[in-house]
XYZ file of N, CA and C in Angstrom:
297
model
N -41.778 17.348 1.054
C -40.676 18.285 0.847
C -39.414 17.545 1.027
N -38.061 18.397 0.984
C -36.513 17.906 0.843
C -36.655 18.096 2.365
N -35.908 16.987 3.204
C -35.023 16.960 4.319
C -34.691 18.249 4.422
N -33.807 19.304 3.691
C -33.379 20.612 4.300
C -33.928 21.525 4.286
N -35.000 21.383 4.012
C -36.373 22.262 3.797
C -36.910 22.269 5.004
N -37.183 21.264 6.021
C -37.831 20.756 7.056
C -37.594 21.609 7.920
N -36.407 21.894 8.694
C -35.989 22.710 9.695
C -34.273 23.409 9.774
N -34.107 24.465 8.409
C -33.151 24.863 8.321
C -32.408 25.425 9.551
N -32.538 25.845 10.650
C -31.698 25.777 11.835
C -31.265 24.304 12.257
N -31.404 23.816 11.752
C -30.736 22.228 11.669
C -29.306 22.083 11.188
N -29.306 22.682 9.863
C -28.524 22.663 8.832
C -27.096 22.362 9.801
N -25.825 21.870 9.166
C -24.662 21.761 9.689
C -23.579 22.050 8.315
N -22.686 23.279 8.428
C -21.775 23.323 7.520
C -20.857 22.132 7.672
N -20.533 21.667 6.881
C -19.419 20.443 6.918
C -18.433 20.928 5.767
N -17.213 20.253 6.081
C -15.690 20.381 4.817
C -15.030 19.235 5.223
N -14.195 19.117 4.174
C -13.177 18.095 3.977
C -11.574 18.540 4.047
N -11.129 18.254 4.844
C -9.729 18.529 4.820
C -8.623 17.732 4.067
N -8.524 18.203 2.676
C -7.664 17.635 1.629
C -6.570 16.965 2.088
N -6.019 17.926 3.308
C -4.559 17.426 3.371
C -4.141 16.483 4.761
N -5.645 15.797 5.001
C -5.644 14.886 5.808
C -5.480 13.186 5.173
N -4.717 12.657 5.378
C -4.417 11.406 4.921
C -4.885 9.897 5.942
N -6.091 9.086 5.667
C -6.208 8.277 6.808
C -5.382 7.182 6.047
N -4.693 6.453 7.188
C -3.705 5.074 7.260
C -4.713 4.058 6.730
N -3.849 3.421 5.750
C -5.035 2.205 5.042
C -4.370 0.799 4.876
N -4.634 -0.407 5.506
C -4.120 -1.459 5.147
C -4.103 -1.850 3.758
N -3.175 -2.386 3.186
C -3.023 -2.801 1.825
C -2.132 -4.164 1.607
N -2.304 -5.027 1.139
C -1.559 -6.266 0.498
C -0.967 -6.077 -0.438
N -0.104 -6.704 -0.846
C 1.515 -6.119 -1.759
C 2.109 -7.543 -1.577
N 2.068 -8.242 -2.909
C 3.023 -9.520 -3.078
C 4.022 -8.849 -4.426
N 5.210 -9.245 -3.668
C 6.506 -9.350 -4.589
C 7.086 -10.583 -4.973
N 6.991 -11.360 -6.357
C 7.578 -12.094 -6.985
C 9.143 -12.010 -7.331
N 10.223 -12.909 -6.693
C 11.223 -12.246 -6.890
C 12.334 -13.653 -7.123
N 13.715 -13.106 -7.379
C 14.349 -14.242 -7.491
C 14.994 -14.736 -6.458
N 15.421 -15.678 -6.222
C 15.817 -16.339 -4.477
C 17.460 -16.113 -4.556
N 17.577 -14.685 -3.891
C 18.731 -14.350 -3.938
C 19.279 -13.747 -2.393
N 20.482 -13.905 -1.786
C 20.705 -13.232 -0.839
C 20.043 -11.889 -0.857
N 19.567 -11.237 0.272
C 19.588 -9.772 0.614
C 18.237 -9.073 -0.182
N 17.689 -9.939 -0.860
C 16.436 -9.811 -1.812
C 15.479 -8.601 -0.663
N 15.149 -10.116 0.449
C 14.081 -9.204 1.368
C 14.454 -7.863 1.750
N 15.815 -7.728 2.262
C 16.609 -6.885 2.720
C 16.156 -5.634 1.852
N 16.386 -5.584 0.397
C 16.379 -4.746 -0.585
C 14.521 -4.189 -0.293
N 13.775 -4.739 -0.490
C 12.434 -4.861 -0.415
C 12.024 -4.107 0.786
N 12.260 -4.409 2.012
C 12.245 -4.112 2.958
C 12.556 -2.588 3.203
N 13.908 -2.128 2.790
C 14.382 -0.701 2.820
C 13.733 -0.289 1.874
N 12.706 -0.372 0.732
C 12.240 0.627 -0.098
C 11.137 0.953 0.590
N 10.180 -0.154 1.056
C 8.933 0.200 2.041
C 9.535 1.212 2.892
N 10.614 1.267 3.875
C 11.194 2.249 4.622
C 11.550 3.354 3.911
N 12.007 3.317 3.176
C 12.572 4.796 2.356
C 11.281 5.695 1.972
N 10.106 5.097 1.983
C 9.057 5.816 1.226
C 7.966 5.599 2.262
N 8.481 5.831 3.588
C 7.708 6.056 4.853
C 6.115 4.954 4.829
N 6.590 3.853 4.332
C 5.462 2.752 4.196
C 6.013 1.783 5.182
N 5.296 1.806 6.014
C 5.202 0.685 7.161
C 4.867 -0.812 6.883
N 5.600 -1.875 7.426
C 5.076 -3.192 6.861
C 4.810 -3.818 8.012
N 3.337 -4.159 8.597
C 2.743 -4.933 9.279
C 2.826 -6.329 9.823
N 2.972 -6.860 8.513
C 2.868 -8.260 8.763
C 3.867 -8.773 7.090
N 4.634 -9.731 7.116
C 5.318 -10.255 5.965
C 5.026 -11.823 6.095
N 4.846 -12.327 5.370
C 5.133 -13.504 4.836
C 6.018 -14.140 3.410
N 6.779 -14.489 3.673
C 7.934 -15.172 2.756
C 8.231 -16.638 2.574
N 8.234 -16.926 1.334
C 8.432 -18.130 1.118
C 9.401 -18.762 -0.368
N 9.767 -19.727 -0.576
C 10.627 -19.695 -1.702
C 9.844 -21.208 -2.289
N 9.855 -21.117 -3.559
C 9.321 -22.107 -4.448
C 10.254 -23.143 -4.887
N 10.295 -24.329 -5.110
C 11.283 -25.497 -5.932
C 11.922 -24.827 -6.764
N 11.331 -23.816 -7.355
C 12.255 -23.145 -8.923
C 12.590 -22.357 -8.493
N 12.999 -21.723 -6.902
C 13.861 -21.055 -6.539
C 13.522 -19.690 -6.758
N 11.936 -19.165 -6.706
C 11.510 -18.053 -6.999
C 11.363 -17.629 -5.600
N 11.074 -16.160 -4.999
C 10.493 -15.904 -3.687
C 9.110 -15.262 -3.991
N 7.989 -15.724 -3.148
C 6.696 -15.258 -2.988
C 6.587 -14.636 -1.688
N 6.542 -12.951 -1.926
C 6.581 -12.274 -0.544
C 5.506 -11.526 -0.915
N 4.648 -11.971 0.509
C 3.402 -11.073 0.519
C 3.398 -10.382 1.765
N 3.198 -8.774 1.794
C 3.623 -8.110 2.472
C 2.376 -6.943 3.003
N 1.823 -7.068 4.452
C 0.514 -6.733 4.772
C 0.929 -5.030 5.383
N 0.920 -4.066 4.479
C 1.506 -2.574 4.941
C 0.698 -1.467 5.069
N 1.107 -0.486 5.327
C 0.030 0.451 5.736
C 0.759 1.683 5.102
N -0.518 2.401 4.385
C 0.160 3.609 3.410
C -1.158 4.919 3.748
N -0.418 6.182 3.537
C -1.375 7.705 3.703
C -2.176 7.767 2.474
N -1.663 7.771 1.070
C -2.388 7.330 0.109
C -2.158 6.889 -0.980
N -2.680 6.908 -2.162
C -2.678 5.755 -3.167
C -1.425 6.388 -4.027
N -1.183 7.623 -4.214
C 0.160 7.945 -4.983
C 1.490 7.131 -3.824
N 0.996 7.250 -2.944
C 2.915 6.713 -1.827
C 2.549 5.310 -2.394
N 1.671 4.407 -2.399
C 1.465 3.371 -2.682
C 2.479 2.880 -4.085
N 1.766 3.709 -5.137
C 2.127 3.735 -6.558
C 3.468 3.814 -6.247
N 4.168 5.076 -5.875
C 5.484 5.047 -5.845
C 6.708 4.373 -5.194
N 6.142 3.340 -4.078
C 6.854 2.467 -3.377
C 7.157 1.123 -4.534
N 5.943 0.814 -5.034
C 5.257 -0.042 -5.848
C 6.702 -0.112 -7.159
N 6.533 1.025 -7.798
C 7.356 1.385 -8.886
C 9.216 1.521 -8.443
N 9.058 1.696 -7.367
C 10.786 1.592 -6.721
C 11.230 0.464 -6.343
N 10.190 -0.618 -5.847
C 10.251 -2.266 -5.884
C 10.222 -2.761 -7.065
N 9.769 -2.366 -8.406
C 9.775 -2.945 -9.468
C 11.058 -3.221 -10.070
N 11.673 -1.692 -9.551
C 13.286 -1.424 -10.079
C 14.335 -2.508 -9.390
N 14.046 -2.833 -8.355
C 15.502 -3.597 -7.546
C 15.615 -5.155 -8.664
N 16.782 -5.262 -8.271
C 17.517 -6.517 -9.232
C 16.867 -7.601 -8.396
N 16.529 -8.405 -9.445
C 15.687 -9.546 -9.112
C 14.230 -9.651 -8.686
N 13.879 -8.634 -8.712
C 12.309 -8.493 -8.598
C 11.948 -9.031 -9.878
N 10.343 -9.738 -10.134
C 10.174 -9.870 -11.271
C 8.840 -9.343 -11.318
N 8.095 -9.608 -10.325
C 6.681 -8.556 -10.612
C 6.073 -8.134 -9.132
N 5.433 -6.851 -9.182
C 4.723 -6.649 -8.355
C 3.276 -6.367 -8.130
N 2.458 -6.598 -7.139
C 1.130 -6.679 -7.418
C 0.084 -5.957 -6.264
N -0.599 -5.264 -6.313
C -1.385 -5.038 -5.186
C -2.991 -6.233 -5.134
N -2.819 -6.930 -3.763
C -3.680 -7.734 -3.866
C -4.758 -6.992 -3.685
C-alpha cells in the first residue's frame, strides 16, 4: 500500500510561497584592469542592485590586472544575472563569472 493510503487523517496540505526568496551566498570573480576607482565602481554596482558583499578579496597581478573575488548574498538568480550584466558593462572590467 502507498503511504498516503495508510492513514488519510494524517495528511497535511502544503504549499510553496512563490513570493519568498531565500538569501543565498554566491562567489563572483571579476577580472579587471588595475585603475583607480574600479573597486568602488564594482562595489557601487552591487549596492545599486541590492546585493550585499559579505567578503572581498582583491589583488593586482604583475601585468596590472585586478583579480577580485566577492562573496555576495542574493535573493534569486535573476538578481545575480542582472548585477553580473551591470558589472560587465563597467569600464575596465574584462570578465565576470560565478565561481
